[in-house]
mmCIF file of C-alpha atoms and ligand atoms in Angstrom:
data_model
loop_
_atom_site.group_PDB
_atom_site.id
_atom_site.type_symbol
_atom_site.label_atom_id
_atom_site.label_comp_id
_atom_site.label_asym_id
_atom_site.label_seq_id
_atom_site.Cartn_x
_atom_site.Cartn_y
_atom_site.Cartn_z
ATOM 1 C CA MET U 1 128.276 54.206 91.716
ATOM 2 C CA ARG U 2 130.301 56.202 88.808
ATOM 3 C CA LEU U 3 127.653 55.633 86.325
ATOM 4 C CA THR U 4 125.228 57.384 88.787
ATOM 5 C CA HIS U 5 127.615 60.185 89.587
ATOM 6 C CA PHE U 6 127.908 60.898 85.918
ATOM 7 C CA ILE U 7 124.279 60.717 85.323
ATOM 8 C CA LEU U 8 123.881 63.286 88.136
ATOM 9 C CA GLN U 9 126.460 65.475 86.486
ATOM 10 C CA ARG U 10 124.825 65.506 83.159
ATOM 11 C CA ILE U 11 121.330 66.464 84.905
ATOM 12 C CA PHE U 12 123.055 69.521 87.013
ATOM 13 C CA ILE U 13 124.794 70.877 83.757
ATOM 14 C CA ILE U 14 121.499 70.477 81.579
ATOM 15 C CA LEU U 15 119.576 72.210 84.608
ATOM 16 C CA GLY U 16 122.306 74.906 84.749
ATOM 17 C CA PHE U 17 121.673 75.667 81.116
ATOM 18 C CA SER U 18 118.323 75.952 81.247
ATOM 19 C CA ILE U 19 117.810 78.165 84.290
ATOM 20 C CA LEU U 20 120.750 80.618 82.799
ATOM 21 C CA PHE U 21 118.773 80.643 79.317
ATOM 22 C CA TYR U 22 115.501 81.332 81.241
ATOM 23 C CA SER U 23 116.943 84.287 83.085
ATOM 24 C CA CYS U 24 118.685 85.605 80.029
ATOM 25 C CA GLN U 25 114.978 85.436 78.293
ATOM 26 C CA ASN U 26 113.507 87.392 81.152
ATOM 27 C CA SER U 27 116.075 90.050 81.439
ATOM 28 C CA GLU U 28 115.899 90.708 77.771
ATOM 29 C CA LYS U 29 116.381 94.153 77.081
ATOM 30 C CA LYS U 30 112.998 95.888 76.303
ATOM 31 C CA GLU U 31 112.793 98.660 73.663
ATOM 32 C CA GLY U 32 113.379 102.171 74.629
ATOM 33 C CA ILE U 33 114.421 103.248 77.992
ATOM 34 C CA TYR U 34 112.789 101.142 80.776
ATOM 35 C CA ILE U 35 112.383 102.710 84.210
ATOM 36 C CA VAL U 36 111.427 100.900 87.478
ATOM 37 C CA THR U 37 109.732 103.022 90.517
ATOM 38 C CA THR U 38 108.822 101.560 93.937
ATOM 39 C CA THR U 39 105.478 103.329 94.577
ATOM 40 C CA GLY U 40 102.969 104.495 92.114
ATOM 41 C CA HIS U 41 103.409 108.039 93.284
ATOM 42 C CA ILE U 42 106.624 107.831 91.944
ATOM 43 C CA ALA U 43 105.848 106.171 88.738
ATOM 44 C CA ASP U 44 103.213 108.842 88.172
ATOM 45 C CA LEU U 45 105.684 111.635 88.632
ATOM 46 C CA VAL U 46 108.272 109.979 86.322
ATOM 47 C CA ARG U 47 105.486 109.428 83.502
ATOM 48 C CA ASN U 48 104.643 113.185 83.615
ATOM 49 C CA VAL U 49 108.217 113.906 82.947
ATOM 50 C CA VAL U 50 109.138 111.404 80.164
ATOM 51 C CA GLY U 51 105.769 110.970 78.325
ATOM 52 C CA ASP U 52 106.097 108.630 75.524
ATOM 53 C CA LYS U 53 110.120 108.374 75.633
ATOM 54 C CA ALA U 54 110.106 105.438 78.131
ATOM 55 C CA THR U 55 108.288 102.779 79.772
ATOM 56 C CA VAL U 56 107.873 103.381 83.664
ATOM 57 C CA VAL U 57 106.781 100.367 85.741
ATOM 58 C CA PRO U 58 106.012 100.684 89.560
ATOM 59 C CA LEU U 59 106.873 97.782 91.853
ATOM 60 C CA MET U 60 103.925 98.302 94.379
ATOM 61 C CA GLY U 61 100.511 98.495 93.241
ATOM 62 C CA ALA U 62 97.185 99.685 94.636
ATOM 63 C CA GLY U 63 96.963 99.025 98.507
ATOM 64 C CA VAL U 64 100.318 98.067 99.023
ATOM 65 C CA ASP U 65 102.214 99.224 101.994
ATOM 66 C CA PRO U 66 105.797 100.485 101.126
ATOM 67 C CA HIS U 67 107.254 100.220 104.731
ATOM 68 C CA LEU U 68 106.435 96.562 104.985
ATOM 69 C CA TYR U 69 107.301 95.702 101.370
ATOM 70 C CA LYS U 70 109.849 92.954 100.349
ATOM 71 C CA ALA U 71 110.984 92.655 96.966
ATOM 72 C CA SER U 72 109.872 89.405 95.065
ATOM 73 C CA LEU U 73 112.163 87.382 92.659
ATOM 74 C CA ARG U 74 110.121 89.108 89.798
ATOM 75 C CA ASP U 75 111.016 92.800 91.346
ATOM 76 C CA LEU U 76 114.402 91.812 91.443
ATOM 77 C CA LYS U 77 114.561 90.778 87.744
ATOM 78 C CA GLN U 78 112.750 93.960 86.724
ATOM 79 C CA LEU U 79 115.048 95.999 88.743
ATOM 80 C CA GLN U 80 117.937 94.362 87.019
ATOM 81 C CA SER U 81 116.505 94.962 83.745
ATOM 82 C CA ALA U 82 115.905 98.597 84.253
ATOM 83 C CA ASP U 83 117.959 101.297 82.715
ATOM 84 C CA LEU U 84 117.056 103.733 85.587
ATOM 85 C CA ILE U 85 115.175 103.253 89.048
ATOM 86 C CA PHE U 86 113.570 105.939 91.130
ATOM 87 C CA TYR U 87 112.548 105.129 94.663
ATOM 88 C CA ASN U 88 111.272 107.607 97.521
ATOM 89 C CA GLY U 89 114.185 107.005 100.100
ATOM 90 C CA LEU U 90 114.147 108.254 103.746
ATOM 91 C CA HIS U 91 113.434 104.809 104.719
ATOM 92 C CA LEU U 92 110.135 104.570 103.344
ATOM 93 C CA GLU U 93 111.055 101.484 101.432
ATOM 94 C CA GLY U 94 112.354 100.163 104.725
ATOM 95 C CA LYS U 95 113.065 96.611 103.671
ATOM 96 C CA MET U 96 114.386 97.393 100.231
ATOM 97 C CA GLY U 97 117.475 99.736 101.331
ATOM 98 C CA GLU U 98 120.250 97.141 100.884
ATOM 99 C CA VAL U 99 118.793 96.118 97.427
ATOM 100 C CA PHE U 100 119.114 99.796 96.281
ATOM 101 C CA HIS U 101 122.474 100.020 97.951
ATOM 102 C CA LYS U 102 123.751 97.028 95.834
ATOM 103 C CA LEU U 103 121.960 98.336 92.538
ATOM 104 C CA SER U 104 123.821 101.635 92.637
ATOM 105 C CA ARG U 105 126.908 100.121 92.128
ATOM 106 C CA MET U 106 126.009 99.067 88.631
ATOM 107 C CA LYS U 107 123.292 101.098 87.295
ATOM 108 C CA LYS U 108 121.403 104.737 87.907
ATOM 109 C CA VAL U 109 119.435 104.481 90.947
ATOM 110 C CA PHE U 110 117.990 107.571 92.508
ATOM 111 C CA ALA U 111 116.057 108.682 95.660
ATOM 112 C CA VAL U 112 113.608 111.240 94.645
ATOM 113 C CA SER U 113 113.740 112.925 97.957
ATOM 114 C CA ASP U 114 117.494 113.807 97.226
ATOM 115 C CA GLY U 115 116.008 116.415 95.613
ATOM 116 C CA ILE U 116 114.485 118.320 98.603
ATOM 117 C CA PRO U 117 116.552 120.850 100.338
ATOM 118 C CA LYS U 118 117.385 119.202 104.006
ATOM 119 C CA ASP U 119 115.636 122.140 105.856
ATOM 120 C CA SER U 120 112.607 121.341 104.363
ATOM 121 C CA LEU U 121 112.107 117.883 105.520
ATOM 122 C CA LEU U 122 110.128 117.152 108.342
ATOM 123 C CA MET U 123 111.810 115.518 111.260
ATOM 124 C CA VAL U 124 110.152 112.898 113.254
ATOM 125 C CA ASP U 125 113.090 112.316 115.633
ATOM 126 C CA ALA U 126 115.112 115.531 115.240
ATOM 127 C CA GLU U 127 117.906 114.382 117.744
ATOM 128 C CA ASN U 128 118.591 111.356 115.643
ATOM 129 C CA HIS U 129 117.999 112.969 112.348
ATOM 130 C CA ILE U 130 115.515 110.934 111.171
ATOM 131 C CA PRO U 131 112.961 112.630 108.659
ATOM 132 C CA ASP U 132 109.418 111.983 107.677
ATOM 133 C CA PRO U 133 109.201 110.052 104.531
ATOM 134 C CA HIS U 134 105.648 110.852 103.410
ATOM 135 C CA ILE U 135 106.834 113.882 101.442
ATOM 136 C CA TRP U 136 104.063 113.533 98.534
ATOM 137 C CA PHE U 137 101.685 114.903 100.790
ATOM 138 C CA ASP U 138 102.886 118.496 100.397
ATOM 139 C CA VAL U 139 102.668 119.293 96.997
ATOM 140 C CA GLN U 140 105.359 122.363 97.066
ATOM 141 C CA ILE U 141 107.616 119.785 98.452
ATOM 142 C CA TRP U 142 106.702 117.209 95.461
ATOM 143 C CA LEU U 143 107.866 119.510 93.185
ATOM 144 C CA TYR U 144 111.331 119.311 94.149
ATOM 145 C CA CYS U 145 111.186 115.536 93.370
ATOM 146 C CA LEU U 146 109.629 116.518 90.006
ATOM 147 C CA ASP U 147 112.854 118.563 89.542
ATOM 148 C CA LYS U 148 115.341 115.702 90.598
ATOM 149 C CA VAL U 149 113.595 113.356 88.146
ATOM 150 C CA CYS U 150 113.770 115.927 85.199
ATOM 151 C CA LYS U 151 117.368 116.428 85.928
ATOM 152 C CA GLU U 152 118.188 112.797 86.124
ATOM 153 C CA MET U 153 116.375 112.214 82.748
ATOM 154 C CA ILE U 154 118.271 115.017 80.744
ATOM 155 C CA LEU U 155 121.465 113.381 82.019
ATOM 156 C CA ALA U 156 120.394 110.014 81.356
ATOM 157 C CA ASP U 157 118.980 111.246 77.702
ATOM 158 C CA PRO U 158 120.177 114.587 76.651
ATOM 159 C CA GLU U 159 118.608 114.126 73.026
ATOM 160 C CA ASN U 160 115.382 114.818 74.585
ATOM 161 C CA LYS U 161 116.328 117.546 76.981
ATOM 162 C CA GLU U 162 113.643 119.921 75.694
ATOM 163 C CA TYR U 163 111.096 117.499 75.460
ATOM 164 C CA TYR U 164 111.580 116.561 79.143
ATOM 165 C CA LEU U 165 111.811 120.488 80.313
ATOM 166 C CA LYS U 166 108.488 121.056 78.290
ATOM 167 C CA ASN U 167 106.668 118.084 80.246
ATOM 168 C CA THR U 168 108.251 119.180 83.426
ATOM 169 C CA ALA U 169 106.922 122.629 83.208
ATOM 170 C CA LYS U 170 103.428 121.672 82.055
ATOM 171 C CA TYR U 171 103.086 119.338 85.245
ATOM 172 C CA ARG U 172 104.498 122.020 87.335
ATOM 173 C CA ARG U 173 101.659 124.028 86.288
ATOM 174 C CA GLU U 174 99.091 121.205 87.253
ATOM 175 C CA LEU U 175 100.554 120.872 90.545
ATOM 176 C CA ASN U 176 100.717 124.349 91.370
ATOM 177 C CA GLY U 177 96.979 124.290 90.670
ATOM 178 C CA LEU U 178 96.400 121.251 92.932
ATOM 179 C CA ASN U 179 98.209 122.934 95.733
ATOM 180 C CA SER U 180 95.951 126.029 95.397
ATOM 181 C CA LEU U 181 92.656 123.610 95.522
ATOM 182 C CA ILE U 182 93.988 121.904 98.693
ATOM 183 C CA LYS U 183 94.548 125.196 100.476
ATOM 184 C CA SER U 184 91.356 126.765 99.503
ATOM 185 C CA GLY U 185 89.550 123.520 100.357
ATOM 186 C CA PHE U 186 90.502 123.906 103.974
ATOM 187 C CA GLN U 187 89.683 127.510 104.422
ATOM 188 C CA THR U 188 86.160 126.326 104.426
ATOM 189 C CA ILE U 189 86.593 124.458 107.817
ATOM 190 C CA PRO U 190 86.716 126.331 110.787
ATOM 191 C CA ARG U 191 90.336 126.039 112.521
ATOM 192 C CA ASN U 192 89.439 124.077 115.712
ATOM 193 C CA GLU U 193 87.698 121.618 113.863
ATOM 194 C CA ARG U 194 90.375 120.652 111.033
ATOM 195 C CA LEU U 195 91.887 117.591 113.089
ATOM 196 C CA LEU U 196 92.778 114.830 110.853
ATOM 197 C CA VAL U 197 93.012 111.452 112.706
ATOM 198 C CA THR U 198 94.259 108.530 110.777
ATOM 199 C CA ALA U 199 95.338 105.006 110.932
ATOM 200 C CA HIS U 200 98.989 105.732 110.665
ATOM 201 C CA ASP U 201 101.241 108.996 110.675
ATOM 202 C CA ALA U 202 101.581 109.598 107.181
ATOM 203 C CA PHE U 203 99.910 113.131 106.825
ATOM 204 C CA GLY U 204 102.620 114.924 108.694
ATOM 205 C CA TYR U 205 103.838 117.196 105.440
ATOM 206 C CA PHE U 206 100.022 117.743 104.509
ATOM 207 C CA GLY U 207 98.915 119.044 107.827
ATOM 208 C CA ARG U 208 102.242 121.467 107.766
ATOM 209 C CA ARG U 209 101.531 122.781 104.462
ATOM 210 C CA TYR U 210 97.734 122.916 104.677
ATOM 211 C CA ASP U 211 97.364 124.157 108.273
ATOM 212 C CA VAL U 212 95.652 121.038 109.369
ATOM 213 C CA GLU U 213 96.288 119.386 112.620
ATOM 214 C CA VAL U 214 97.045 115.904 112.111
ATOM 215 C CA ILE U 215 97.194 112.694 114.468
ATOM 216 C CA GLY U 216 98.269 109.476 113.360
ATOM 217 C CA LEU U 217 97.074 106.688 115.721
ATOM 218 C CA GLN U 218 100.252 104.312 114.639
ATOM 219 C CA GLY U 219 103.679 105.793 114.322
ATOM 220 C CA ILE U 220 105.654 106.999 111.301
ATOM 221 C CA SER U 221 105.669 103.519 109.755
ATOM 222 C CA THR U 222 103.321 100.891 110.136
ATOM 223 C CA LEU U 223 105.612 98.690 111.826
ATOM 224 C CA SER U 224 105.376 100.639 115.079
ATOM 225 C CA GLU U 225 102.424 99.565 117.811
ATOM 226 C CA TYR U 226 99.839 101.546 119.190
ATOM 227 C CA GLY U 227 98.560 101.306 122.757
ATOM 228 C CA LEU U 228 95.682 101.710 124.929
ATOM 229 C CA ASN U 229 96.962 105.276 126.183
ATOM 230 C CA GLU U 230 96.892 106.621 122.879
ATOM 231 C CA ILE U 231 93.592 105.444 121.841
ATOM 232 C CA THR U 232 92.115 106.698 125.438
ATOM 233 C CA THR U 233 94.018 110.304 124.627
ATOM 234 C CA LEU U 234 92.705 110.571 121.208
ATOM 235 C CA SER U 235 89.248 109.601 122.194
ATOM 236 C CA ARG U 236 88.979 112.227 125.024
ATOM 237 C CA MET U 237 90.442 114.959 122.148
ATOM 238 C CA LEU U 238 87.770 114.055 119.666
ATOM 239 C CA ILE U 239 84.786 114.355 122.205
ATOM 240 C CA SER U 240 86.086 117.872 123.497
ATOM 241 C CA ARG U 241 86.717 119.173 119.933
ATOM 242 C CA LYS U 242 83.434 117.525 118.763
ATOM 243 C CA VAL U 243 85.083 115.909 115.626
ATOM 244 C CA LYS U 244 82.950 114.372 113.631
ATOM 245 C CA ALA U 245 85.233 111.803 111.480
ATOM 246 C CA VAL U 246 88.190 109.851 111.467
ATOM 247 C CA PHE U 247 89.792 108.164 108.494
ATOM 248 C CA ILE U 248 91.187 104.652 107.605
ATOM 249 C CA GLU U 249 93.964 104.187 104.696
ATOM 250 C CA THR U 250 93.903 102.237 101.903
ATOM 251 C CA SER U 251 96.991 100.600 102.589
ATOM 252 C CA VAL U 252 97.004 100.064 106.360
ATOM 253 C CA SER U 253 94.690 97.860 108.779
ATOM 254 C CA GLU U 254 91.819 99.668 110.338
ATOM 255 C CA LYS U 255 91.882 98.047 113.381
ATOM 256 C CA ALA U 256 93.507 100.960 115.379
ATOM 257 C CA ILE U 257 90.785 103.244 114.296
ATOM 258 C CA GLN U 258 87.968 100.985 115.208
ATOM 259 C CA SER U 259 89.077 101.033 118.640
ATOM 260 C CA VAL U 260 89.331 104.874 118.753
ATOM 261 C CA ILE U 261 85.434 104.972 117.248
ATOM 262 C CA GLU U 262 84.852 102.423 119.995
ATOM 263 C CA GLY U 263 86.423 104.453 122.639
ATOM 264 C CA CYS U 264 84.306 107.344 121.730
ATOM 265 C CA LYS U 265 81.080 105.371 121.600
ATOM 266 C CA GLN U 266 81.668 104.340 125.197
ATOM 267 C CA GLN U 267 81.713 107.995 126.560
ATOM 268 C CA GLY U 268 78.637 108.942 124.359
ATOM 269 C CA HIS U 269 80.183 110.420 121.379
ATOM 270 C CA LEU U 270 79.598 109.332 117.999
ATOM 271 C CA VAL U 271 82.479 109.597 115.427
ATOM 272 C CA LYS U 272 82.089 108.342 111.919
ATOM 273 C CA ILE U 273 84.673 106.764 109.293
ATOM 274 C CA GLY U 274 84.970 109.657 107.093
ATOM 275 C CA GLY U 275 86.423 107.438 104.458
ATOM 276 C CA SER U 276 89.171 105.478 103.297
ATOM 277 C CA LEU U 277 92.241 107.697 102.298
ATOM 278 C CA TYR U 278 94.968 107.134 99.893
ATOM 279 C CA SER U 279 97.898 107.682 101.817
ATOM 280 C CA ASP U 280 101.155 105.287 101.009
ATOM 281 C CA ALA U 281 99.730 103.724 97.916
ATOM 282 C CA LEU U 282 97.493 105.133 94.910
ATOM 283 C CA GLY U 283 94.195 103.753 93.935
ATOM 284 C CA ALA U 284 93.962 101.186 91.068
ATOM 285 C CA ALA U 285 95.432 102.175 87.561
ATOM 286 C CA ASN U 286 92.888 103.718 85.081
ATOM 287 C CA THR U 287 90.573 105.191 87.881
ATOM 288 C CA PRO U 288 91.072 108.805 88.935
ATOM 289 C CA GLU U 289 92.618 107.943 92.207
ATOM 290 C CA GLY U 290 95.203 105.962 90.266
ATOM 291 C CA THR U 291 97.027 109.330 89.552
ATOM 292 C CA TYR U 292 98.876 111.585 92.178
ATOM 293 C CA ILE U 293 96.565 114.497 91.361
ATOM 294 C CA GLY U 294 93.609 112.106 91.548
ATOM 295 C CA MET U 295 94.305 110.748 94.822
ATOM 296 C CA GLN U 296 94.967 114.030 96.466
ATOM 297 C CA LYS U 297 91.551 115.554 95.299
ATOM 298 C CA VAL U 298 89.535 112.325 96.495
ATOM 299 C CA ASN U 299 91.501 112.460 99.841
ATOM 300 C CA LEU U 300 90.602 116.558 99.924
ATOM 301 C CA LYS U 301 86.866 115.720 99.317
ATOM 302 C CA LEU U 302 86.475 112.816 101.823
ATOM 303 C CA ILE U 303 88.521 115.143 104.706
ATOM 304 C CA THR U 304 86.536 118.217 104.097
ATOM 305 C CA GLU U 305 83.143 116.427 103.639
ATOM 306 C CA GLY U 306 83.767 114.278 106.636
ATOM 307 C CA LEU U 307 84.878 117.217 108.965
ATOM 308 C CA LYS U 308 82.066 119.560 108.040
HETATM 309 ZN ZN1 LIG T 401 103.549 105.241 105.672
#
C-alpha cells in the first residue's frame, strides 16, 4: 500500500513539473511588443498605429461572433503573454468581461471605446444606460478609438512617440477619405429607399452617421430572440416601401432574414438577398475585406447596389 502511494506521489510530481515546463515554454516572451486584441477591427486599427514596432494578434478571426465568443485555453495563454491588450468594451465581448477585469489588475488592458465621449454613444436602452457596442460602423467615432490606441502606445513605448503620431495622422487621413466615400455613396439612393434590413442590430451607428434607416431583426446582441411579430411588421414595411433587398451577415445565422423573405413572398413581393455584409467580424486575412477600410468598402458596394 505504502509502495503504491510512493509511486503515485512520484508520478504526480513528474506530471506537475512537465505541465509547469510546458506552460513556461508557451508563455515565453516574444520579441518586441506583443499586443493581443479581441476583434479583427481592433487588430487592424492597432496595426495602423504600431506599424513594425509590435506584433498584433486578434483572438477572433473571420466569421466569428464576438457576442457569443468564449475564450479558449489557447486565448488565455495569449492574453497572459501579451504586453498590451485592446478590446472593444461596451459589452460587445459579452462573455469575456470577467477575463479582462482580472487581467487588468496585472497588465495594460484597454477598451478602445473608452476614447469615445459619452454623449457620442448611441443608447439602445437609455433608461438603463446601455450603449450600442457596434462603434466601428461610424468612421468618425472610430477616429476616437484611433486616438485612444495612439495615446496608450505612446505611454507604453514613449521612445517611438513620433513614429506612432505620424502613423496615426496618416491613418486618420485615410479614414476621413472613407467617411466621405460612404456619405457620397448613399446620396445616390432616394431617401425613402434608404432602408437597411440586416440579421442583427449592428448598423445603428452606421445609420445615424450616413442617414440610412436601419432595422436589425435580432436585437443588439445575437443572443436575443426574434419573433413572428417582428417578421410580419418588417415584411409589411418592405412591401409598402418597395425595398428590393435585405442583407445577411457573415457572423450571424441567416435564418431570421430568410423568414422575412418568405413573409414578403407570401404577400406577392419579391425581396432578394443583397449580399453578406461584414458586421461583427472582418473578412479573411490577406483579402480586401480583411481590413477595416476594405470591409467598409465591400459593405458600401453591396448595400448601394442592392437598394438601387
Ligand atoms: Zn453585434
